[in-house]
Amino acid sequence: MNVSGTRKFSSDPQSVWDVLNDPTELATFLPGVDTFEIQDERNWTATVKIPLGLGGLKLKFRFEKIEERPNERAALKANGKGVGAVISVETSFDLAPDGDGTSMDWAADVQVLGQIGGMGQRVLQPIVNQQVEQVLAALDERVQARAAG
Amino acid sequence: MSTEPVHDKLIAVQVNGETYEMHVEARRLLVHFLRDDCLLTGTHVGCDTGNCGACTVLVDGKAVKSCMMLAVQAEGAAIETVEGIASEDGELDTLQKSFAEKHALQCGYCTPGILMSAKYLLDRNPHPSEEDVRKAIQGNICRCTGYVNIVEAILDAADKAET
Amino acid sequence: MNSTATDKVTLERGKYQGKSIPRKEDRRLLEGQGSFVDDVRRHAMGYVHFVRSPYAHARIVSIDVGPALELDDVYGTLTGDEVAIATDPFFQIASPPGANVKDYALAVGKVRYAGESVVAVVAATRELARDAADLVEVDYDPLPVLVDARKALDSETTVLHDDAGGNLSWEGVYEWGNLDEAFAEADHVVKIDELHFDRFNSTPLECDGALVEYHRGTEQWTIHTNNQFPGFAAIMMGPALRVGIDKLRYVTQDIGGGFGNKITTHPQLVALCLLSRKLKRPVQWTEWRTDFHQSMSHGNERWFHGVEVAVKADGTLLGFRCKALDDAGAFLRYEPLGGVIWAQVTPGLYRWKHVRVEFTQVMTNKAPVSPNRGYSRMQHLWLTERIIDIVASQLEIDPIEMRKLNYIKTDEMPYTTPNGCVYDSGDYERCLDIALDLVGADTIDARREEAAARGKLLGLGIGSTLDSGTNNFAQARLLNPELQFSGNNEVAMVKLDIFGEVVVTLGTTPQGQGHETTASQVVADTIGCTPDMVTVRPGHDSYWNSHAGFSGTYASQFAVTGLSAVKGAAEDLADQMRRLAAAVLGTTPDGIVLAEGMATRADDPEAALPFMALGAIINANNAGLPPETEDITLNARYVYRPPFDIPDMETKYGNLTLTYATQIHACVVEVDPETGEVEIVDYAAVDDCGTRINPQIVEGQVHGATAHAIGAALWETFKYDEDGQLMTANFYDYHVPHALDMPPIKTGSIESPSPFTPLGTKGMGEGGGGGIHCVGSAIQSALAGAGGALVTDSHNPSERVWSMLRDPQASRSLVHVDPAS
């Protein structure tokens, strides 16, 4: 399923980029991250717990940064595997100055396979929306905190 | 008060009048307890989402899908399964006789569940209408009979039962 | 609720045949004492759970079973690599390219549908097997996914089997008569661009399963299972396991429904055979409902493109041509037999002589198909019924009159079809009249008005269908001339034992059809006793040696193959009993009467022997018997072989099936124009299966087939998303009709005995999808006055009907009449 939107930040593109581009920062606001390990500049892994089913769905994610234009665009691929589920996400962020702040166009293509995928859009869509909202809110907070020093 | 998760438990359950006391894993489903531990294989499993009703038993007089209940939840309960319907000397119950007469079973896989749902209905409503009967077995899937003869058999049993 | 109009019985049947006697099977099933495969236990057995692919198409990069094996009481695992070493790929029925598909018991190198088994894990309990399976790590490299059969042969489309070079399974052209002549003679040519027969199956309530033991001393496997065609399983499994079929013993007892869906479990059975040998313990597998939906036995999904019908102005049908595109899913297990089996009913119930079908079967990233109640004939009969209704609507001819005009007439029977099949007997027009009468068709106009006043659209529909039964397996050669298959067979044994026990063993694997009961009726009448005195051993066991190459229960044939074998064996036994009694009582065999469990001298009723005496003499007291009794064993084995020839390969002409039962269904529906909800308010099914040994059992089959068809017409579908994920993988999403969903069903019957079978019986039970045809027909009728949308899909849930009401042009634009009438 595809989700996309635009989010405005009060900070400038550089500040937003600093957070987006830093894996350790990402770890703090990606939803349900249990552990986090950086392989190199472009590759890292994480174990994640998504609120689905009793006790949550535990997944092992591999992240790869596939595109990078400083202060302008970042694109990521993520592949997560767990019991009865495989989740692939391709996501991109485009930044542009918006007055003193930043306007960010974001998009994510989420593919869910396995028994969970069989449940279809009606169950997954609200969960995806919720997760996205959490990420953006946390990103916003992080950007502001970092800009404040 | 801190609680350690319990992985297995000693339970005592009455099934068709007999007491079964044994250790079960906390996650064991009641239907598997009946089939694998009590060796009462009349109750069947037909799905994994609680839709088909093949596992229907009576727990303390209420019709329950035994795949949707843990064995540990049945601790202390009185359970009736299909094996308990016929009398001690092996004579078939009126309901069972009607099923045979009306050809209300073909492969027989849904039959135990349907008998328990029918029993639950007739125990509470001895003079059901056809609509009552269809509603009572709505949670039991049958793929062989189209329910036609099943409904007739239950109505026939209601007719024949001594009130 | 039920009414029966039965034709005069023309065959002398005896005391029990023709009666609805109670079933022998019922006692144990009602008491919960049946023996279904999950009821069978062996000490120290391991429970199997399969790790399945979440991807519809992917390369397997690596498999790590280590974490699973670390758990206590996990007995072992099996992966595709091991399977590829220990077994050969399954024999393929197809000629190239389908022949080059490599199919193994587990995925090897690649996964090709979501739900395909990749690893088998065995543990001490069911729960532990699942725990262990969750720990297995499989790494996949996803590939593009193909779910639309119409794209399967495009050059850019992903290919499932590189060995086959493409997604084509099989293609061929069938043509009989003279199409050019037919189209030249036609007053109109009606063209239908596209019709679609949807994917579903019969979801038997019991899933597949097996308990397999390996006997090290004899290198033999005992396979307790619910596979319904052990003959087929054996010829698939033997070569794969590199053993003779004598090393495979199949044992079945009670089976919780089959409907054709339990024919292709040989891959799982091979996995279990390998595991039981590797782990040195019995292994048990019971399939989960979700696994069944995702991986087993979907029915053939078929598209019909470019349908062109040559018709006269008065509605006389001359011929048709079309392209059929069949979606076989990811592997060919019983396929491509679906590519020829439809030809058993080439003209449907109609008299047209000129037919051309270009048949193409392709593979897609979906569950492999297998026979499903009505297998392949149902799809073709739906086509012919759609043609009738659509042509009738375009030419403004009453669909009832059009059918009667074109039906093959009863006095034309036996009728040879354009491709050489012989319809043995039947009276279609009479069955149609009975069906129409049962649903009150004569008052349909008034009912339509009354419904309209309540805001509902009312329609009347007809579905005429044939249940062809008893295959001539030579039809497989029309697909692949190299195949050495032809004919058919079934076996029965009847013996009279030492205390007078009459014991019957069959080669069949009944799943509710009452074989024990009907067999006992035939035996009782033939040897002169009551059905209660006859014991029929339940199920199938290779050790009884009571089976032959094609043994099993499938394709609507028991009443012919099974019961004819029983009749043959019983007659042989009766003959031996008379001869033995004659020798003992001092008379000739014609002078002996067998009745009521006694062998009596016709001329001296005091001179009688109970059956027990005969059994005792032969078994335990046989010294001094006269020489003419030397060959008497009172243990008769009979192999029934239907009379078949090999069809002509060039012209694809010949008899493919022995019998043709008729089912004509009619129904009245009310459609809610706001929601598209369809309610069936009246339903009738009329059956003609020749001589009925047990009418109540026959009627039960008609009920069941009707429920399956109504389910498929309105609610049941195996729907895939574009990633090849099955959206209806369990009963939560795949709606099966329950007791409140079913409309009241009226039944009627006539008996047109088959001239070709020993008992005049015809196989029945599949029902040919009659309900699918007539519900669609009724929906089209209901919508006639509200936009006139045409039914072009076999599956019409409320969403589709709603769309048809909102945009009738979408379907109408698929049909063109040339010249316009």
CSV table of C-alpha atoms in Angstrom, one decimal, chain B residues 25 27-29 32 35-37 39 41-49 51-52 54 82-83 85-86 90-92 95-97 99-112 115 130-131 133-135 137-149 151-152, chain C residues 1-2 22-23 26-27 29-34 36 38-39 41 47 125-128 131 201-207 254-257 259 288-291 373 511-513 696-697 699-701 703-705 707-708 711 716 730-732 734 736-740 742-743 745:
chain,number,residue,atom,x,y,z
B,25,GLU,CA,0.6,-26.8,28.8
B,27,ARG,CA,-1.4,-22.9,25.8
B,28,ARG,CA,-3.0,-26.2,24.9
B,29,LEU,CA,-6.4,-25.7,23.3
B,32,HIS,CA,-6.5,-30.8,21.7
B,35,ARG,CA,-8.6,-35.3,21.5
B,36,ASP,CA,-4.9,-35.9,22.3
B,37,ASP,CA,-5.0,-36.1,26.1
B,39,LEU,CA,-8.3,-39.7,23.8
B,41,THR,CA,-11.5,-38.1,19.2
B,42,GLY,CA,-15.1,-37.5,18.4
B,43,THR,CA,-14.7,-33.7,18.6
B,44,HIS,CA,-13.0,-32.5,15.4
B,45,VAL,CA,-10.9,-29.6,14.2
B,46,GLY,CA,-12.0,-28.0,10.9
B,47,CYS,CA,-10.4,-24.6,10.8
B,48,ASP,CA,-8.1,-22.3,12.7
B,49,THR,CA,-10.2,-19.2,13.1
B,51,ASN,CA,-15.6,-20.3,12.3
B,52,CYS,CA,-16.5,-23.9,11.5
B,54,ALA,CA,-16.7,-28.8,14.2
B,82,VAL,CA,-20.5,-36.4,21.3
B,83,GLU,CA,-19.2,-39.5,22.9
B,85,ILE,CA,-24.8,-38.5,23.9
B,86,ALA,CA,-25.7,-42.2,23.4
B,90,GLY,CA,-25.1,-48.0,23.6
B,91,GLU,CA,-28.6,-47.0,22.5
B,92,LEU,CA,-28.6,-44.0,20.3
B,95,LEU,CA,-31.4,-36.9,18.1
B,96,GLN,CA,-28.9,-39.4,16.7
B,97,LYS,CA,-31.7,-41.7,15.5
B,99,PHE,CA,-30.0,-38.0,12.0
B,100,ALA,CA,-29.6,-41.5,10.8
B,101,GLU,CA,-33.2,-41.7,9.6
B,102,LYS,CA,-33.2,-38.4,7.7
B,103,HIS,CA,-29.7,-38.9,6.2
B,104,ALA,CA,-28.4,-35.9,8.0
B,105,LEU,CA,-24.8,-36.9,7.7
B,106,GLN,CA,-22.6,-37.8,4.8
B,107,CYS,CA,-18.9,-37.7,5.7
B,108,GLY,CA,-19.7,-37.2,9.4
B,109,TYR,CA,-16.9,-34.8,10.1
B,110,CYS,CA,-19.2,-31.9,11.1
B,111,THR,CA,-21.7,-34.2,12.8
B,112,PRO,CA,-20.4,-34.2,16.4
B,115,LEU,CA,-25.1,-32.7,17.4
B,130,GLU,CA,-37.2,-24.1,11.4
B,131,GLU,CA,-35.7,-20.6,11.8
B,133,VAL,CA,-33.0,-24.5,14.2
B,134,ARG,CA,-31.1,-22.8,11.4
B,135,LYS,CA,-30.0,-20.1,13.8
B,137,ILE,CA,-26.5,-24.3,13.8
B,138,GLN,CA,-25.5,-21.2,12.1
B,139,GLY,CA,-22.0,-21.5,13.6
B,140,ASN,CA,-21.5,-25.1,12.3
B,141,ILE,CA,-20.3,-25.5,8.7
B,142,CYS,CA,-21.2,-28.5,6.7
B,143,ARG,CA,-20.0,-29.0,3.1
B,144,CYS,CA,-21.7,-32.2,2.3
B,145,THR,CA,-25.4,-31.9,3.1
B,146,GLY,CA,-26.4,-28.3,2.3
B,147,TYR,CA,-28.0,-28.5,5.8
B,148,VAL,CA,-31.3,-29.7,4.3
B,149,ASN,CA,-31.6,-33.0,6.0
B,151,VAL,CA,-32.6,-29.2,9.8
B,152,GLU,CA,-35.2,-31.9,9.1
C,1,MET,CA,-39.9,-29.6,1.0
C,2,ASN,CA,-39.0,-32.4,-1.3
C,22,PRO,CA,-30.4,-46.4,6.7
C,23,ARG,CA,-26.6,-46.1,6.3
C,26,ASP,CA,-23.9,-43.7,10.6
C,27,ARG,CA,-23.6,-45.4,13.9
C,29,LEU,CA,-20.0,-41.3,12.9
C,30,LEU,CA,-22.9,-40.3,15.2
C,31,GLU,CA,-21.1,-41.7,18.2
C,32,GLY,CA,-18.0,-39.8,17.4
C,33,GLN,CA,-16.2,-43.2,16.8
C,34,GLY,CA,-15.2,-42.5,13.3
C,36,PHE,CA,-10.4,-39.9,10.6
C,38,ASP,CA,-6.0,-37.2,12.9
C,39,ASP,CA,-7.6,-39.8,15.1
C,41,ARG,CA,-2.0,-42.4,16.8
C,47,TYR,CA,4.2,-34.0,14.6
C,125,THR,CA,3.9,-32.1,20.1
C,126,ARG,CA,1.8,-30.1,17.8
C,127,GLU,CA,2.6,-26.9,19.6
C,128,LEU,CA,6.3,-27.5,19.6
C,131,ASP,CA,7.4,-23.2,17.8
C,201,ASN,CA,-13.0,-25.0,-4.3
C,202,SER,CA,-15.1,-27.2,-2.1
C,203,THR,CA,-13.2,-26.7,1.2
C,204,PRO,CA,-13.9,-30.1,2.8
C,205,LEU,CA,-14.3,-29.6,6.5
C,206,GLU,CA,-11.5,-32.0,7.3
C,207,CYS,CA,-8.1,-30.8,5.9
C,254,ASP,CA,-13.2,-42.2,7.3
C,255,ILE,CA,-12.6,-39.1,5.3
C,256,GLY,CA,-14.2,-35.7,6.1
C,257,GLY,CA,-15.1,-34.7,2.6
C,259,PHE,CA,-14.8,-33.4,-3.5
C,288,TRP,CA,-4.2,-26.2,9.0
C,289,ARG,CA,-7.2,-24.6,7.4
C,290,THR,CA,-5.1,-21.6,6.3
C,291,ASP,CA,-2.5,-23.9,4.8
C,373,ARG,CA,-16.3,-30.9,-7.7
C,511,GLN,CA,-15.8,-39.4,1.8
C,512,GLY,CA,-19.5,-39.6,2.8
C,513,GLN,CA,-21.1,-41.1,-0.3
C,696,GLN,CA,-31.9,-40.8,-0.2
C,697,ILE,CA,-28.1,-40.9,-0.7
C,699,GLU,CA,-30.7,-36.7,-3.0
C,700,GLY,CA,-28.1,-35.9,-0.3
C,701,GLN,CA,-25.5,-35.5,-3.0
C,703,HIS,CA,-28.2,-31.1,-1.8
C,704,GLY,CA,-24.5,-30.9,-1.2
C,705,ALA,CA,-23.6,-30.1,-4.8
C,707,ALA,CA,-24.8,-25.8,-1.7
C,708,HIS,CA,-21.3,-25.8,-3.1
C,711,GLY,CA,-21.6,-20.7,-2.4
C,716,GLU,CA,-16.8,-18.1,-2.3
C,730,ASN,CA,-9.4,-19.0,6.0
C,731,PHE,CA,-13.1,-19.3,6.9
C,732,TYR,CA,-13.1,-15.8,8.4
C,734,TYR,CA,-13.8,-17.1,2.6
C,736,VAL,CA,-19.0,-20.8,3.1
C,737,PRO,CA,-22.8,-20.9,3.2
C,738,HIS,CA,-24.2,-21.7,6.6
C,739,ALA,CA,-27.7,-22.9,7.6
C,740,LEU,CA,-29.2,-19.4,7.4
C,742,MET,CA,-29.2,-21.6,2.3
C,743,PRO,CA,-32.5,-21.1,0.5
C,745,ILE,CA,-34.2,-26.5,-1.9
